[in-house]
Short mmCIF file of C-alpha atoms in Angstrom, two decimals:
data_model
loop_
_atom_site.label_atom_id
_atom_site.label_comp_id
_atom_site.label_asym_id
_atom_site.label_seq_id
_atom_site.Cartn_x
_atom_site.Cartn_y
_atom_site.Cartn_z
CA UNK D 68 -8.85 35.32 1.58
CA UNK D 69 -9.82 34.63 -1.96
CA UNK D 70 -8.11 37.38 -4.09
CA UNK D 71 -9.18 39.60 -6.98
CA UNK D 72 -6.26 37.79 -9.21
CA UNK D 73 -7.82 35.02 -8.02
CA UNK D 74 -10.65 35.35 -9.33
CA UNK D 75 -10.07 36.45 -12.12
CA UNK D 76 -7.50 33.14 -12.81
CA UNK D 77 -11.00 31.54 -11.83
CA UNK D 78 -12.83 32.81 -14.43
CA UNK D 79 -10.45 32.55 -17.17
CA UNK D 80 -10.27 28.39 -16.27
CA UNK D 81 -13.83 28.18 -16.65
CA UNK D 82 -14.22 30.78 -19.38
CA UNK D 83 -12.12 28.18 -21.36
CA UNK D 84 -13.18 25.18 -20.09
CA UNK D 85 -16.91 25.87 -21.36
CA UNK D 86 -15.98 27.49 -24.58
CA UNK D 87 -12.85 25.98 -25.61
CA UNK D 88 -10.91 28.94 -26.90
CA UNK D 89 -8.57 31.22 -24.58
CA UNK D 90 -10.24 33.65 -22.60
CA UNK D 91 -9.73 37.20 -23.95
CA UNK D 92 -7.17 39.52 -21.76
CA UNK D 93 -8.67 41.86 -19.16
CA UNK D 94 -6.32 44.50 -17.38
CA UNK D 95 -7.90 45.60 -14.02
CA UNK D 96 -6.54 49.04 -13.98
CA UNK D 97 -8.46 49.97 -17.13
CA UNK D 98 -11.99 48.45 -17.19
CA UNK D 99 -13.57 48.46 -20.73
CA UNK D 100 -17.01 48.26 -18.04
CA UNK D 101 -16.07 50.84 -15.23
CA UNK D 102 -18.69 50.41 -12.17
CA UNK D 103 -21.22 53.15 -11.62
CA UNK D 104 -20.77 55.78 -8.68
CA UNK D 105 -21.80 54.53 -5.43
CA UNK D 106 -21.38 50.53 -6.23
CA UNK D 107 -18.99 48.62 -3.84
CA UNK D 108 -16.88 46.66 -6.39
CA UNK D 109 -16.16 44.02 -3.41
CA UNK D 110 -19.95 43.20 -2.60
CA UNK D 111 -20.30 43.22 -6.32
CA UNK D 112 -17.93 40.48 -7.05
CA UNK D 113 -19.00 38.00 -3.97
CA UNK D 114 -22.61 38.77 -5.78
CA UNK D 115 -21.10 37.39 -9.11
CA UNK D 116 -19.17 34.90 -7.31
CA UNK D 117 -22.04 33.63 -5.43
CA UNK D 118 -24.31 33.39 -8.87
CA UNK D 119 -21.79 31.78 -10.78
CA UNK D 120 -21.61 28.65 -7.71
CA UNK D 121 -25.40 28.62 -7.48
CA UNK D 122 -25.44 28.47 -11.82
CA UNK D 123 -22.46 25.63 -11.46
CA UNK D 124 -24.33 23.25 -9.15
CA UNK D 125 -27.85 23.67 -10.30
CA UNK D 126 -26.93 22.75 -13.79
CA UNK D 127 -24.22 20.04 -12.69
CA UNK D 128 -21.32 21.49 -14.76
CA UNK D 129 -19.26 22.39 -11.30
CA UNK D 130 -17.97 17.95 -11.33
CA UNK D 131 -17.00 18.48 -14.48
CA UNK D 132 -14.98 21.71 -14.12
CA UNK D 133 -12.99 20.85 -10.98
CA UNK D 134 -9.33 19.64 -11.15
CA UNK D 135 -9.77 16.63 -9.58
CA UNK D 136 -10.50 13.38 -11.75
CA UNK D 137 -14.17 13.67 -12.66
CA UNK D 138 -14.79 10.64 -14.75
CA UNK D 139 -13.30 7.18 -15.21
CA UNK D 140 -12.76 5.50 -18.42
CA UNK D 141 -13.91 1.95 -18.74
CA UNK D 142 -11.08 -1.35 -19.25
CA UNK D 143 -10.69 -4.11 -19.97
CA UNK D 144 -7.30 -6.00 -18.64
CA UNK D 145 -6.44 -9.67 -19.55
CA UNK D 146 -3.52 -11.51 -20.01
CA UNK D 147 -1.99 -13.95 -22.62
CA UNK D 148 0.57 -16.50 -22.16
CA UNK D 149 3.15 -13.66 -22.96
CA UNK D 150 1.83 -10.14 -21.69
CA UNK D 151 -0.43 -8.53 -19.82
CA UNK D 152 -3.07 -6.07 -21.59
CA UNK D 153 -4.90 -2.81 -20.57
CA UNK D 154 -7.18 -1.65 -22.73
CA UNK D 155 -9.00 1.61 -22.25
CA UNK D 156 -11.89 3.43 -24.10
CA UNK D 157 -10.80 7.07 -24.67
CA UNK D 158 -12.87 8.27 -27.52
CA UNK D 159 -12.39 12.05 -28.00
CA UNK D 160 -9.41 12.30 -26.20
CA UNK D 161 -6.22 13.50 -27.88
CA UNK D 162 -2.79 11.21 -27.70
CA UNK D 163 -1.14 14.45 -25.85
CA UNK D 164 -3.57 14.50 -23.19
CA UNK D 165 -2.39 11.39 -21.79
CA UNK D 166 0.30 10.29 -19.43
CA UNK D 167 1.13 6.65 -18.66
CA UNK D 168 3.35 6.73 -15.52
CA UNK D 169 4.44 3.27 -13.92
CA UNK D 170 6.28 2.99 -9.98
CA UNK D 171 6.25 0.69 -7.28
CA UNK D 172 4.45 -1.86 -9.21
CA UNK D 173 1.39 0.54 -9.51
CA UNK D 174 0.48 1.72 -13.27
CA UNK D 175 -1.02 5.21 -13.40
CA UNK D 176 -2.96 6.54 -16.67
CA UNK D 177 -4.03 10.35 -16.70
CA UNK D 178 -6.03 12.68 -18.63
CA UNK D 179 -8.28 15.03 -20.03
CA UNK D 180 -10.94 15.06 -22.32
CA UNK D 181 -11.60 18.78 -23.47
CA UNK D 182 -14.50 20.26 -24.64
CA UNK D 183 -13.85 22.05 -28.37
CA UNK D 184 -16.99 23.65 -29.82
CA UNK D 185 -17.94 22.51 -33.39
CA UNK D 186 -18.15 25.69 -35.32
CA UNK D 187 -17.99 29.38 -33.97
CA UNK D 188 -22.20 29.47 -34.56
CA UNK D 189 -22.92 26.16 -33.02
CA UNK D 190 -26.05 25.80 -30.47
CA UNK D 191 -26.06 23.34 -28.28
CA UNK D 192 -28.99 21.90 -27.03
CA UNK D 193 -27.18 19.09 -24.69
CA UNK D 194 -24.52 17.08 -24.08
CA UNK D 195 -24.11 13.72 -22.24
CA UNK D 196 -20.53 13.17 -23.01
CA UNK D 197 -18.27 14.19 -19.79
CA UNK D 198 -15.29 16.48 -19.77
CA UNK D 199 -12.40 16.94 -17.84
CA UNK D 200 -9.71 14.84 -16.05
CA UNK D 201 -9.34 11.61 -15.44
CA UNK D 202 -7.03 9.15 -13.25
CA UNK D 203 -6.77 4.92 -13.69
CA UNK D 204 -4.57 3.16 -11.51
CA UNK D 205 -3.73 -0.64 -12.05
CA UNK D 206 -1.50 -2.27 -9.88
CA UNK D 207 0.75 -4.81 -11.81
CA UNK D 208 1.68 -8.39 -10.81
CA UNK D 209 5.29 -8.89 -9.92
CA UNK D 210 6.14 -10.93 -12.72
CA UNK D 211 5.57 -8.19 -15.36
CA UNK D 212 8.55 -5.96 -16.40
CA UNK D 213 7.28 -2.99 -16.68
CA UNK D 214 9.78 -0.50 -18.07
CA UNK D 215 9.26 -2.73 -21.16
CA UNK D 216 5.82 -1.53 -21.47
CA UNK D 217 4.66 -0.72 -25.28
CA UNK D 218 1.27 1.76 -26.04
CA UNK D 219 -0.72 1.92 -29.30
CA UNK D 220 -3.43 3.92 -29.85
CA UNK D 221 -6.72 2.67 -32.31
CA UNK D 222 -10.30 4.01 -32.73
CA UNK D 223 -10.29 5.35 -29.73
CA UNK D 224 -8.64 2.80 -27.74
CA UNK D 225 -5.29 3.05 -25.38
CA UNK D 226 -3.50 -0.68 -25.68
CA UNK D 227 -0.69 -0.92 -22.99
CA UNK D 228 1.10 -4.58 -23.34
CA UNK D 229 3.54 -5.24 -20.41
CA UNK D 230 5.26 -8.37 -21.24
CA UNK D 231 5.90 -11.07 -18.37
CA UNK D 232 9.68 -12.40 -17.05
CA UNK D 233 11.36 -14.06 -18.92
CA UNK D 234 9.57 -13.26 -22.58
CA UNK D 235 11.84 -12.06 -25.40
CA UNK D 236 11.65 -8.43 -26.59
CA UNK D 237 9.79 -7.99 -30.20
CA UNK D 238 9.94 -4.34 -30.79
CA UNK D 239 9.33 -4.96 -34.56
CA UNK D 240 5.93 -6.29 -34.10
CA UNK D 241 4.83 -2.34 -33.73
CA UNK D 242 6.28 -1.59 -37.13
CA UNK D 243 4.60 -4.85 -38.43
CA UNK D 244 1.23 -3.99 -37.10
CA UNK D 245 1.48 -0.36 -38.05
CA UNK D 246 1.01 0.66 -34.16
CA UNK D 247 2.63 3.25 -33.06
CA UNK D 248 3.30 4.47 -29.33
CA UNK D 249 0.64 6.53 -27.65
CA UNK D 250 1.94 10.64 -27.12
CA UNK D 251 2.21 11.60 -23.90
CA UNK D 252 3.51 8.38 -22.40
CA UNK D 253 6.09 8.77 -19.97
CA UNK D 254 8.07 6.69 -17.87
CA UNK D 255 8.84 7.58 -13.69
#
């Protein structure tokens, strides 16, 4: 059964995931808003419950509120004689909302973008840009060497270079170029 702490967990995730700022406290054993006389509080809540799903799908915001991956960043992956590149297009999304995990040959890239309002008086009138989590998986070529695997981060763009067998280790060419490894970017 879906609880009352549940729902309340609920409406604090989406509270902040449409506004962008932390959801003001609410203790449930002193309402600010006590219910009139004569109201059953549990009908009352499915009511609100049931609005808020109907509001969610009609206007298409319930994809990009869920937890599961709701939007896919493009790539681009080539190789060179020496490494193997991933690029990927993440353009509003912060270096510490990204994980790069690598196992079994299999190179997973997670993330979020999150929506932050402009200003405090901001209207919007629309939005194409799409929020929330997102999952890439790549799986590598045996040849690479993966716990060699070096990130930078430019305009917008995630570089991951995984250099093949056998190629010598330049770690200096990141101080050279200026590049520096992505946040977030773990190793399993």
């Amino acid at each position: 059964m879906y609880s009352y702490d549940q729902v309340l967990t609920d409406v604090r995730q989406v509270y902040e995931q449409l506004n962008g700022v932390k959801a003001p406290k609410i203790d449930p054993r002193s309402p600010r808003f006590p219910l009139p006389k004569g109201v059953d509080p549990v009908s009352l809540v499915q009511n609100e419950i049931n609005y808020l799903n109907l509001f969610l799908l009609n206007s298409g915001m319930s994809g990009r509120l869920s937890k599961v991956p709701t939007w896919m960043p493009n790539s681009e992956v080539f190789e060179t004689p020496k490494e193997y590149v991933i690029d990927l297009e993440l353009a509003g999304v912060s270096k510490d909302d990204v994980q790069v995990q690598h196992f079994n040959n299999l190179l997973v890239i997670r993330g979020a973008r999150r929506f932050q309002r402009k200003s405090d008086d901001a209207v919007y009138h629309g939005s194409d840009r799409v929020y929330g989590t997102f999952e890439r998986q790549y799986p590598l070529p045996a040849y690479l060497e993966p716990d060699r695997l070096r990130t930078s981060w430019n305009d917008g763009v995630l570089e991951l270079r995984i250099p093949k067998s056998g190629t010598p280790e330049k770690p200096e060419e990141d101080e050279k170029t200026g590049k520096r490894p992505a946040a977030g970017t773990a190793k399993s």
